[in-house]
Structure formats: C-alpha cells, structure tokens
C-alpha cells in the first residue's frame, strides 16, 4: 500500500500544522476527492492519467496550499501556533467546497493565466468560517500557490511528458500565429533552462560543509533590496569616511581632484535621495528604461537579474508572448566568446555561442527586440578588466539601445572603478543598492531557517541565536547588511555561535572576498600576479601586517588610516619573501586588486587608504598578534599582557581587538589576562578593566580551566551592583549620580550576559529586580531576565508581578514592555495589558500598557474600540491624549477615526484634548481638502489661544504652498488677541515666506508696534536670522537693543547682533556699552559672557571684565565677569591675584564664593593658595546657614581644602577648629564628619 504522506512530501515538511488534514485525505485515497481538484486539466489529457497520478498531483498541490496558508497566518499575521491550529477544522471544510476545488484545480490548466483570489475569499465567508486576521492576503496566497503548482507540473514524472506535449503544441501554434516565430525559438525550453540555471541559490563560493543547500530556491529567498538614485557617480562619495574630510580640506587632494567641500555636497545630495525598492524602479519601465545598478561585491546585483529572469520563467506559458523576454548576458562570458570570434554582437551570442543556456534564433529575436518585447540585462561590467575591452562593451551596449529603442536595459557593475559618463550620455540612470536594513535582515533569517531546518525546536533555537548574535555586535550588524556575508553567517550559525565565534566568520568572509569570490567566477585580473603563487592566504598575511602597522600609527586603530607609500612598502616586503619579480610593481597591482576586486581597502584621497570595514582592520590586527604569539612565538604571554592589554585596556577603540585575541588563544592564557586585568585599579576609569575582563571571559568556550578566576571576577562584579563611591561628605552632583548608575547597571548587565548559563544568575537577577533600593538597578535586571530567560516557565509570571507591584512606575513600565516583547503571542498578555491600562494607579504605566497593546495587537478590531473608549471616557488627561495619538497614527485609514478626532477637536471641554486632536488631524489627513478649512476655522474660532496657535502652526506646515495660507497667517499675526498666536504666526511667516517682500515689512512692524514683548522678541529674532545680509537689519537691531522698553527684547537684539555681526568693528563697542549701561542685569550679565567669548583675544576685553567684576551694581553681573575672567585669562599672571582680591573684597557672598571656586578650579592644589583658603574658611563674613541653594562660602572653602590638600599639616587642626567654632551648625557638622573619616 502506498504511503501517501511520504509521496506528497508531508513527512519531510516538519512543522506543517495542518498535517491532520492530509492524514485524513490519505485515509480516503480510495475515494475520488482528487479527481474533483484535477478537473481543471483539459479532458483529453485528464483521460490519459492514472488514478495514482491524479492522487499524487492533487495531494502535492494541497500540501503546498496548506503550507502557504500556514505561512500567511504565522509570518504575515504573526499568529502563535496555538491560534493557527484552531483553523484546522475550518480549512478542511474550506477545501471541500466545490468552488474552492474548482479554483485550485485551474492551476493545472496550462491555458490559465492566473487564479481568481476573490472566489477563494468569498468562499471562506460563504461557508461562514472563523474570521481571518486583517493582514491575511488572499491575492498573494493565490499567486504563490499558482507558481508552486506550475513547478509541480514540471517536476512530476507522471504529468510532465503529457503536459509538455500540449505545452509545445500550444506554444508552437500561438507563436506561429502571432509572431511567425520558427521552431528553434523555443520559449518553453528557454524557460526550463532559466529555471535549471538560476533556480537554486548559488552558494558555490561559501563553505557549506555538513549540510546540502543545493535545493534552496532563489525565488523563495530573494529579498528586494532598496536603492538610491546616484546623480554623480564618484566612488569616494560611497567609500569616504567623514573623519577624513578634514585631511582632504588641508591637502586639497582627492582622486578626481574634487574639493572636499564639493565632495561632501555630493555625498549629502546622494543621502538625500529617496530610498525605494529596486523592483519598483525596474517595473516603472516608462520612467526608468535604461538603468545601471551599482553595488559592492556580494550586494545582490547578479541575484537581482537572475530573479527577474526566473520571474518570467515561472510565469504561465500562455503569458510568455505578452511578457518581455528576459535576456541575461554575463559580460565576462560574452567578451570571451567575442575574443574567440564566436560572435560579433549580442544577438549572435544567443544564436550560436557555446555556454549559452539555450540558443535563440537571432532573426526571430531581432523581431522581438524591435517590438520591445524583451528585458535585456548585462551583468558584471566591472568583470571586463581590460579598459579597452570595457569601452568596447559599453559601445556595444550603447549601439544596442540605439538599434532597439523600445527595449528596457539593465547594466550591473561594482561602483569602484566604474566610470559613468558614457552610459549617462546614453540616458542611463544610476542606482546604488543599499545594505539590507534590519527588517530585511530579519526577513532573510526567518526564510532561511524555515527552508533549511526540519526540526522545529532546532529551527527556532538557531534562528533566535543568529538574531541575538547580529544584534549583540555592531561589527557583525554592519557586515549583515551585505547579502553574501549574511548568507555566510546563516551557514556558520548552524554549528557555531555568534558573536563568540565571529573570528571564524571574519576568517571565512576574508577568504571568500580575497579568493573564492573571483575564482568561482573564473576571474583573473592581472597577468602580473600569478594567482597560483599568491593565494588568499598570502593576501590574509599581508593584510595582517597592514593592520598591525596601522595600530602603531599616531591615531592607532581609531584612525583606520595608512599612507599609500607605507602600504606599498609592507606589501612589497612580503612579496619579496615569495621571490616575486619586481615586487614594488606587484605591490601596486595588489593594492588595486585589494580595492577594486576584494572589497578590503578603500582609497580616501590625499594618498591615504583605509579598510572598507573597520571589522577587518580589527580582525587582522588581532590575528597578527595571535600569529606572533602562537605561530612564530615571538610574543610571550607577559608581553601580551603588559604591552598589548596593559597599554590599551583603557582605550575602547582597542577593545574589539583585545576580545578577538582572547577568542583565538587557549583558555589558560585568557585566565592569566583576566587575572592581570583584575589586578588593575580601574575606579578612575569606571571599572572598565573588570568589564573588559568579563568580555574576555565570554570569549572562552571552556571555562572549567579558569573557573576560580571566573568566580573571583563574578564576586567583584556583584559588588559593583552595589557600588558606592568613597564618601567625602559632599553631596553628589548630577554627573556623579549618573556615574554610579552607569556602573551599577553595567555590572548587572555584564553578569547577566556573561554568566547566563549559570543556574544562579536567574536567581540573582530576580532578587535584585525585587529588593534593590534603586529603580534603575531593578529595571535593568528585569530587562535582562526577559531577554535571556524568556523560555523559562517562571519568567512571565515574575514580569507580571513586577509590572503590578513594584513601587516605581518606571520599573513597572519596563516590565510591561519586556512582557510584550517576549510573550506577545501568549493569549493572556492582551487581557493583562487591557486591565493594566484601565486599573493601574499610575497614568504613565497605564499609557505604556495601552501603547504596547496597540503595538502588539493593532490588527485586533477590539484594540481600536478600546482606544476610542480611552480617548473619550478615561478620567486621566494624559491617557486620553495618548489614546488620540495612537488612534491617529494606527487607524487613520478607518473612517471613524477622522470623525472622532474632528468631534474632539471642536466639542471637547478640555483645551489640551482639542489641541492634540487638531495636531493629529493635520498630520494624518493633510491630503484631505476639508482639513485645511477645518484648521482655519479652529485657528480663529477656538476659545483657547493654545489650540488656535497649534492650528496656525499646522496650517503653515501642511499648506505653505497654498496661496491663501500666507494671507491667513498675516491676518493672524496682527488680528488675534493672543500674543501666543501672533508670535507663532510671525515665526511661521518668516520660515515659509522669507523670499516674499511683504514678510520683512510685517516683521519690522511687529518688532516695533506689537504690544506684546513676546511677539516683538520673535519678530526681532526672525528678522536677524532671515535677513542678516540686508544692510538695514544691523541698524534696526541696534535700535531695538536700546529703545525697546522690555529687557527680553533688548537681549534678543544684542544676542543676534553678536552672532551675526561680531566681526563688525562697531559691534564690539556697542556690546560693551550695552553690557555697561543697560538698566537690566539680565541683559548685562549674558552680554558680559558674550563679550568674553567673542573677543577673548582683544586686549581690552580683560580690562573690561575686571572693571565689570568690580563696578557693576548687580552681584549676578559681577559673578559672571569673575567666571569669564578665570576661564579666558587663567594663564595671565595677575588673574590669580585679582580672583583672591574679589574673593575677599566683594560685599556679596555669591561673588566671593564664585571667585574662590574659580581659583580652586584654575589653580588646583597650588601650595601657595592653602593659606588663602585657610583664612577664608575662618574669616568669610557670611551670615546664615549653609544649604544647597545658598551655600556657605566657608563650607565651600573647607571642601576645597579637604579635596585638594588632604595631606597638609594644617588641614586636621583646621577641621577641629571649625567643628567647634564655626557659627554655622551645617559647617560644624561637615567638619565633624570629615574628622571622623580621617580618624576612622
């Protein structure tokens, strides 16, 4: 008896949730259910089929359909497996429906062009089955099923011969009738050849040892990348790091002799180009008839063209006459045949050349091309190395577009070495393939594991591991944007772990880029380099020495920079060891190859090179140290510790190199390095030594050898989770508080990641997530628990508990976010979020719960209803506002949303609700013609000035190109009774209509006559910023700086004068005058600071500051002058004396304290100042009690002495005296506390 499940491929399709349906059908094999499905095959053919053939074909087709249904529900709709299983009974009913069987069966009819997805969708509803998720796409499902059945027809031995006869007959008949094409223009054979040649993903250049990926279909793995249009193709725009622009400006040298500023402009213009899908560009034939697709090696240029060819080859056969025929020409092959005199042009190449997948009659092809019925793709212009021959190919391509002007043409090339002018002259537009973004990377990883793993648990485990490995390493994330390297990661991840095993990834990646990439393509670039003598291992050795040399430069590894002469010397020296003739000439050729073919080096201009990926600089540098340590043994473990780790542990640009070294040497040596790092005092460096030691430990696969050292390190890090800096009795400032928080949270995170396999770590995290007194420690512990132990049965319950009972709202919010991230597919989470969003006592927690609910379950129709309810009935304003925002952003396409927002914007009693509704309406529906009218009505009629202001702002942004908007803004800038609205209208007029002559006139008027200082202030500011080059603007600003009766307006005027006209000789005099005579200290004080900064090098500035520090009547101005003197002139011999004099002579305590603090800062620990601080701490006349707002200068003096002179012989006696005799109790207590520290 036949095992139908095996024959249908169900046994191999592990993870098929709907397998029970097929099991039931297998039991009913004796019945005629399969005939009902295959009735779509024409009668004459159907009659010749055996029952077994029918059962096999129908079963396989249904298996494909069920797999695609499952993929829609799981991948597109994000349903958990439990919810998917609930559809099993409904789907069984569905496929039993007559209209469904008829529709599925039509896929077997070769005259059918496509299936009607509407029939399937209507049938689902007609049978009254459980509703499918909103994102379920019947059209996509039907199209994919149709393609799968077409493949099935080609592969089925029983069906193939009969169907092929009919196909050939139909094709021959149709083509003769329509185009008069003779038999040797065989499109069926051509389709088959394309599928055979390009159907499978090509992994020849990658090491796939241990698993067969040969059946991995390209069309199932292809991800359409994004592109940016390139208007100026300059290689250095795409390979030039920003940090080297300064060097270019200084030397004025780049490869194409373009100024650095112009180069930066080209780069900016390129990055401003919109990103779009490459398929959108290709499919828009009218706009983009001639295209050049540029990209890096492995970026997917060839795969794109192969996918386009396969798309045609998988189309229904009756469509092939109406669809453009893809002609994919690999230019390296074409040029070889051309050189061998096998052909003279592209048509002859297809007609008769060896190596062509299927010959196509050139005369018939000519007719098709004349009719524009082709898509011609020239792959690999860069692979034609000889410059003369490359020019010949470009000439051939240009001639081809002239001969066949109706044909769409695509050319691909690497960007390095590409010269665009000739093809640009031929009206080709250029596009650069972009790296895969994070979403595309995730899509690739998901597809890869779905198609290459049969064991469900192993699939999920390896998929999540690869996700974590990429996210955990910035270097790996950068490489993952390249499809070739991402594929390599997926292969490597099967048996190795990233990022721990990343050194092996880098090794394989460098091997592919340096050798196998071009060997597989049979490319040899230059006869001066014998590829049999110089292999990829030699290139790796040379790059190790290059990277090692770069780390010894002035900028070290941070620079990623090497002179071409130094690079040439290193390569030539190595080539001499291989006894290469003319090694210096060979080195120059090698440099070019490493740049143009191997994608390792890039040219920066100004005679400098760099590694394209910093990752490879770090890897080769680390490898060279390891090579010297292990292979040549010229580097001892002591030198490795002292000279490599010892010199660089504080430099984070070196950390990746140090970690790679740790990952490539034996564990016992890593133990010695950890012991060395632990021995260092790293408190001044935020304990970076201990955190680096933990990262080194994480590189060790077998820790048993160094377990005692690992345990010691763990104890030290656990102590850091409770870190307290040495108590000097001073209150911690914000910077110190932030430092403590950073150290504690980093310690928690480090323990969680480095010891995640230990049974004690989860217990440790749960404990501190519950009992630690600091909220930030609790939330980082919660975050790590959720991320690392989400598969643990107790973690979800623990997170729920923390989300409800923790006393700190930020901690509860973190728990909510982590719950959703880890368990959103669990059925109870949605209910939990809804309850939390209603009942939690803290509005921030409720808002977070509501936001997470929308983010995770926006396709659930109940979520929208819940938001509508919260937006209108919640008692908390913040909740209502957040609900409105979420509605507008998530459900703007729902007709009810706009209606509700307009109702809130007009009728809600709370002005802040009306404001946010107006804002969201403008942003979500600005394309709707009625919104402009609605905003204008709100900008005039709403009783709240805040709502009117928001409406004015949104109008200006959404409709500035509307002629009526300017007039409306002008009216609001003068007529509205609120200064808030007038101010906004003035600002938006200036931004949107700067070039309009009326705008400046209105600003001048508002800056002078408006009765609100806030409006005048804004008008002055906009005049200065938008019309600074007008001759009368400076005069107007000076007039406002003196004549306006409001100090804020005067301040804006002088500030704008200083910013825009500081080099004008009159400005300095004017600013000094206003800093002296203005009657408001809030003008004089900031002006003193401006004068000090703007005219520091002016000889009169120091005199001016000293005069203000003494003569100004306001202590704030005197204080500012003292600060600026100390900052700008600390190196002047008399500044110290002047500060001492102000610290004792000024009659205001704040000036005296400031002068003393500036002394301590500028002249730290100078012995001659001790007596001054000593006397000050006793004699300053401050009366009152010290606190944070009004600090006692005597207490401040004591703090300075304790910090800067702890060993001075008079420090202890002074503290004893102050502890007993200071009139301020706070000072006495401070002195007493310090004495106890000393004596303790």
Tab-separated table of N, CA and C in Angstrom, residues 701-784:
chain	number	residue	atom	x	y	z
A	701	UNK	N	35.165	29.366	25.431
A	701	UNK	CA	34.133	28.339	25.320
A	701	UNK	C	34.176	27.374	26.505
A	702	UNK	N	35.385	26.954	26.897
A	702	UNK	CA	35.539	26.006	28.012
A	702	UNK	C	36.126	26.747	29.212
A	703	UNK	N	35.254	27.121	30.169
A	703	UNK	CA	35.707	27.925	31.297
A	703	UNK	C	36.226	27.076	32.450
A	704	UNK	N	36.074	25.780	32.361
A	704	UNK	CA	36.431	24.934	33.501
A	704	UNK	C	37.896	25.098	33.883
A	705	UNK	N	38.744	25.396	32.889
A	705	UNK	CA	40.175	25.544	33.135
A	705	UNK	C	40.463	26.747	34.024
A	706	UNK	N	39.623	27.772	33.931
A	706	UNK	CA	39.895	29.030	34.654
A	706	UNK	C	38.733	29.379	35.588
A	707	UNK	N	38.016	28.374	36.079
A	707	UNK	CA	36.833	28.618	36.900
A	707	UNK	C	37.120	29.448	38.154
A	708	UNK	N	38.201	29.193	38.908
A	708	UNK	CA	38.461	30.021	40.093
A	708	UNK	C	38.576	31.503	39.749
A	709	UNK	N	39.239	31.799	38.648
A	709	UNK	CA	39.404	33.192	38.251
A	709	UNK	C	38.056	33.790	37.823
A	710	UNK	N	37.235	32.971	37.155
A	710	UNK	CA	35.906	33.435	36.747
A	710	UNK	C	35.045	33.734	37.972
A	711	UNK	N	35.142	32.896	38.992
A	711	UNK	CA	34.365	33.115	40.222
A	711	UNK	C	34.806	34.388	40.936
A	712	UNK	N	36.108	34.630	40.957
A	712	UNK	CA	36.624	35.854	41.583
A	712	UNK	C	36.101	37.091	40.860
A	713	UNK	N	36.097	37.018	39.530
A	713	UNK	CA	35.598	38.138	38.729
A	713	UNK	C	34.105	38.357	38.989
A	714	UNK	N	33.350	37.285	39.094
A	714	UNK	CA	31.913	37.392	39.351
A	714	UNK	C	31.648	38.100	40.680
A	715	UNK	N	32.410	37.749	41.700
A	715	UNK	CA	32.237	38.390	43.008
A	715	UNK	C	32.502	39.892	42.922
A	716	UNK	N	33.544	40.265	42.212
A	716	UNK	CA	33.871	41.692	42.059
A	716	UNK	C	32.749	42.436	41.340
A	717	UNK	N	32.177	41.816	40.322
A	717	UNK	CA	31.098	42.467	39.581
A	717	UNK	C	29.818	42.540	40.403
A	718	UNK	N	29.549	41.509	41.203
A	718	UNK	CA	28.383	41.563	42.088
A	718	UNK	C	28.524	42.698	43.090
A	719	UNK	N	29.739	42.941	43.563
A	719	UNK	CA	29.986	44.078	44.459
A	719	UNK	C	29.701	45.400	43.751
A	720	UNK	N	29.995	45.449	42.444
A	720	UNK	CA	29.771	46.687	41.692
A	720	UNK	C	28.290	46.997	41.525
A	721	UNK	N	27.433	45.998	41.606
A	721	UNK	CA	25.992	46.286	41.523
A	721	UNK	C	25.528	47.092	42.731
A	722	UNK	N	26.354	47.121	43.790
A	722	UNK	CA	26.052	47.920	44.992
A	722	UNK	C	27.090	49.029	45.179
A	723	UNK	N	27.764	49.388	44.119
A	723	UNK	CA	28.890	50.332	44.188
A	723	UNK	C	28.481	51.666	44.813
A	724	UNK	N	29.303	52.119	45.739
A	724	UNK	CA	29.174	53.456	46.326
A	724	UNK	C	30.551	54.106	46.269
A	725	UNK	N	30.654	55.301	45.683
A	725	UNK	CA	31.957	55.977	45.671
A	725	UNK	C	32.378	56.351	47.074
A	726	UNK	N	33.655	56.593	47.236
A	726	UNK	CA	34.179	56.966	48.547
A	726	UNK	C	33.485	58.227	49.039
A	727	UNK	N	32.930	58.175	50.235
A	727	UNK	CA	32.145	59.287	50.779
A	727	UNK	C	33.075	60.367	51.326
A	728	UNK	N	33.104	61.504	50.612
A	728	UNK	CA	33.927	62.617	51.098
A	728	UNK	C	33.070	63.648	51.826
A	729	UNK	N	31.815	63.260	52.086
A	729	UNK	CA	30.934	64.164	52.817
A	729	UNK	C	30.227	65.167	51.942
A	730	UNK	N	30.577	65.214	50.666
A	730	UNK	CA	29.946	66.173	49.767
A	730	UNK	C	28.735	65.538	49.108
A	731	UNK	N	27.726	66.332	48.878
A	731	UNK	CA	26.563	65.808	48.166
A	731	UNK	C	26.958	65.540	46.717
A	732	UNK	N	26.404	64.456	46.154
A	732	UNK	CA	26.743	64.081	44.781
A	732	UNK	C	26.038	65.010	43.796
A	733	UNK	N	26.785	65.443	42.782
A	733	UNK	CA	26.142	66.224	41.733
A	733	UNK	C	25.558	65.270	40.693
A	734	UNK	N	24.869	65.831	39.700
A	734	UNK	CA	24.192	65.004	38.695
A	734	UNK	C	25.163	64.081	37.975
A	735	UNK	N	26.352	64.588	37.688
A	735	UNK	CA	27.339	63.788	36.964
A	735	UNK	C	27.768	62.581	37.789
A	736	UNK	N	27.980	62.778	39.081
A	736	UNK	CA	28.391	61.665	39.954
A	736	UNK	C	27.260	60.655	40.121
A	737	UNK	N	26.044	61.143	40.237
A	737	UNK	CA	24.888	60.240	40.356
A	737	UNK	C	24.755	59.392	39.099
A	738	UNK	N	24.928	60.032	37.956
A	738	UNK	CA	24.837	59.313	36.682
A	738	UNK	C	25.945	58.267	36.565
A	739	UNK	N	27.146	58.606	37.066
A	739	UNK	CA	28.270	57.675	37.022
A	739	UNK	C	27.974	56.422	37.848
A	740	UNK	N	27.461	56.620	39.042
A	740	UNK	CA	27.125	55.480	39.913
A	740	UNK	C	26.076	54.599	39.233
A	741	UNK	N	25.060	55.226	38.652
A	741	UNK	CA	24.008	54.475	37.961
A	741	UNK	C	24.591	53.675	36.798
A	742	UNK	N	25.486	54.310	36.050
A	742	UNK	CA	26.101	53.641	34.902
A	742	UNK	C	26.893	52.402	35.334
A	743	UNK	N	27.661	52.532	36.410
A	743	UNK	CA	28.489	51.414	36.878
A	743	UNK	C	27.615	50.272	37.380
A	744	UNK	N	26.605	50.593	38.169
A	744	UNK	CA	25.745	49.540	38.728
A	744	UNK	C	24.986	48.796	37.631
A	745	UNK	N	24.386	49.543	36.715
A	745	UNK	CA	23.589	48.885	35.668
A	745	UNK	C	24.479	48.090	34.718
A	746	UNK	N	25.664	48.616	34.440
A	746	UNK	CA	26.579	47.863	33.579
A	746	UNK	C	27.017	46.561	34.251
A	747	UNK	N	27.198	46.615	35.571
A	747	UNK	CA	27.581	45.408	36.300
A	747	UNK	C	26.478	44.351	36.224
A	748	UNK	N	25.231	44.781	36.394
A	748	UNK	CA	24.106	43.841	36.293
A	748	UNK	C	24.038	43.229	34.900
A	749	UNK	N	24.128	44.070	33.883
A	749	UNK	CA	24.036	43.590	32.501
A	749	UNK	C	25.183	42.637	32.174
A	750	UNK	N	26.369	42.948	32.676
A	750	UNK	CA	27.541	42.111	32.403
A	750	UNK	C	27.392	40.741	33.048
A	751	UNK	N	26.944	40.703	34.282
A	751	UNK	CA	26.720	39.416	34.961
A	751	UNK	C	25.674	38.601	34.200
A	752	UNK	N	24.591	39.269	33.797
A	752	UNK	CA	23.502	38.566	33.117
A	752	UNK	C	23.956	37.930	31.815
A	753	UNK	N	24.757	38.639	31.040
A	753	UNK	CA	25.168	38.111	29.731
A	753	UNK	C	26.342	37.146	29.829
A	754	UNK	N	27.283	37.429	30.720
A	754	UNK	CA	28.493	36.597	30.796
A	754	UNK	C	28.231	35.283	31.512
A	755	UNK	N	27.343	35.284	32.505
A	755	UNK	CA	27.057	34.072	33.281
A	755	UNK	C	25.623	33.586	33.057
A	756	UNK	N	25.086	33.818	31.877
A	756	UNK	CA	23.678	33.475	31.637
A	756	UNK	C	23.421	31.970	31.699
A	757	UNK	N	24.465	31.148	31.503
A	757	UNK	CA	24.277	29.700	31.553
A	757	UNK	C	24.322	29.145	32.979
A	758	UNK	N	24.630	30.007	33.935
A	758	UNK	CA	24.695	29.564	35.332
A	758	UNK	C	23.300	29.575	35.943
A	759	UNK	N	22.998	28.520	36.713
A	759	UNK	CA	21.668	28.430	37.344
A	759	UNK	C	21.465	29.534	38.378
A	760	UNK	N	22.557	30.062	38.910
A	760	UNK	CA	22.455	31.085	39.952
A	760	UNK	C	22.137	32.471	39.403
A	761	UNK	N	22.411	32.696	38.126
A	761	UNK	CA	22.266	34.046	37.575
A	761	UNK	C	20.814	34.482	37.541
A	762	UNK	N	19.907	33.607	37.143
A	762	UNK	CA	18.487	33.971	37.118
A	762	UNK	C	18.001	34.319	38.531
A	763	UNK	N	18.409	33.523	39.508
A	763	UNK	CA	18.027	33.805	40.905
A	763	UNK	C	18.561	35.161	41.342
A	764	UNK	N	19.818	35.435	40.992
A	764	UNK	CA	20.446	36.713	41.326
A	764	UNK	C	19.669	37.877	40.710
A	765	UNK	N	19.294	37.755	39.439
A	765	UNK	CA	18.569	38.829	38.766
A	765	UNK	C	17.191	39.031	39.372
A	766	UNK	N	16.499	37.941	39.678
A	766	UNK	CA	15.174	38.072	40.292
A	766	UNK	C	15.262	38.755	41.657
A	767	UNK	N	16.313	38.452	42.384
A	767	UNK	CA	16.471	39.048	43.713
A	767	UNK	C	16.666	40.555	43.612
A	768	UNK	N	17.615	40.990	42.787
A	768	UNK	CA	17.859	42.441	42.730
A	768	UNK	C	16.722	43.160	42.014
A	769	UNK	N	16.010	42.451	41.125
A	769	UNK	CA	14.851	43.064	40.468
A	769	UNK	C	13.715	43.300	41.461
A	770	UNK	N	13.803	42.640	42.609
A	770	UNK	CA	12.751	42.750	43.627
A	770	UNK	C	13.160	43.651	44.790
A	771	UNK	N	14.384	43.466	45.290
A	771	UNK	CA	14.733	44.108	46.567
A	771	UNK	C	15.715	45.270	46.451
A	772	UNK	N	16.392	45.429	45.312
A	772	UNK	CA	17.353	46.529	45.242
A	772	UNK	C	16.629	47.859	45.429
A	773	UNK	N	17.238	48.754	46.182
A	773	UNK	CA	16.572	50.023	46.511
A	773	UNK	C	16.557	51.005	45.351
A	774	UNK	N	17.376	50.762	44.322
A	774	UNK	CA	17.478	51.713	43.223
A	774	UNK	C	16.642	51.235	42.034
A	775	UNK	N	15.694	52.032	41.581
A	775	UNK	CA	14.822	51.612	40.469
A	775	UNK	C	15.597	51.235	39.208
A	776	UNK	N	16.666	51.981	38.903
A	776	UNK	CA	17.390	51.691	37.666
A	776	UNK	C	18.063	50.322	37.713
A	777	UNK	N	18.454	49.861	38.901
A	777	UNK	CA	19.014	48.508	39.018
A	777	UNK	C	17.913	47.476	38.807
A	778	UNK	N	16.745	47.752	39.363
A	778	UNK	CA	15.634	46.803	39.212
A	778	UNK	C	15.218	46.691	37.746
A	779	UNK	N	15.135	47.828	37.045
A	779	UNK	CA	14.646	47.703	35.665
A	779	UNK	C	15.659	47.061	34.734
A	780	UNK	N	16.971	47.277	34.964
A	780	UNK	CA	17.941	46.590	34.086
A	780	UNK	C	17.922	45.087	34.359
A	781	UNK	N	17.688	44.699	35.622
A	781	UNK	CA	17.582	43.276	35.959
A	781	UNK	C	16.356	42.666	35.288
A	782	UNK	N	15.259	43.390	35.302
A	782	UNK	CA	14.034	42.913	34.637
A	782	UNK	C	14.262	42.769	33.137
A	783	UNK	N	14.890	43.744	32.560
A	783	UNK	CA	15.148	43.717	31.118
A	783	UNK	C	15.984	42.500	30.731
A	784	UNK	N	17.044	42.234	31.482
A	784	UNK	CA	17.914	41.102	31.181
A	784	UNK	C	17.220	39.760	31.442
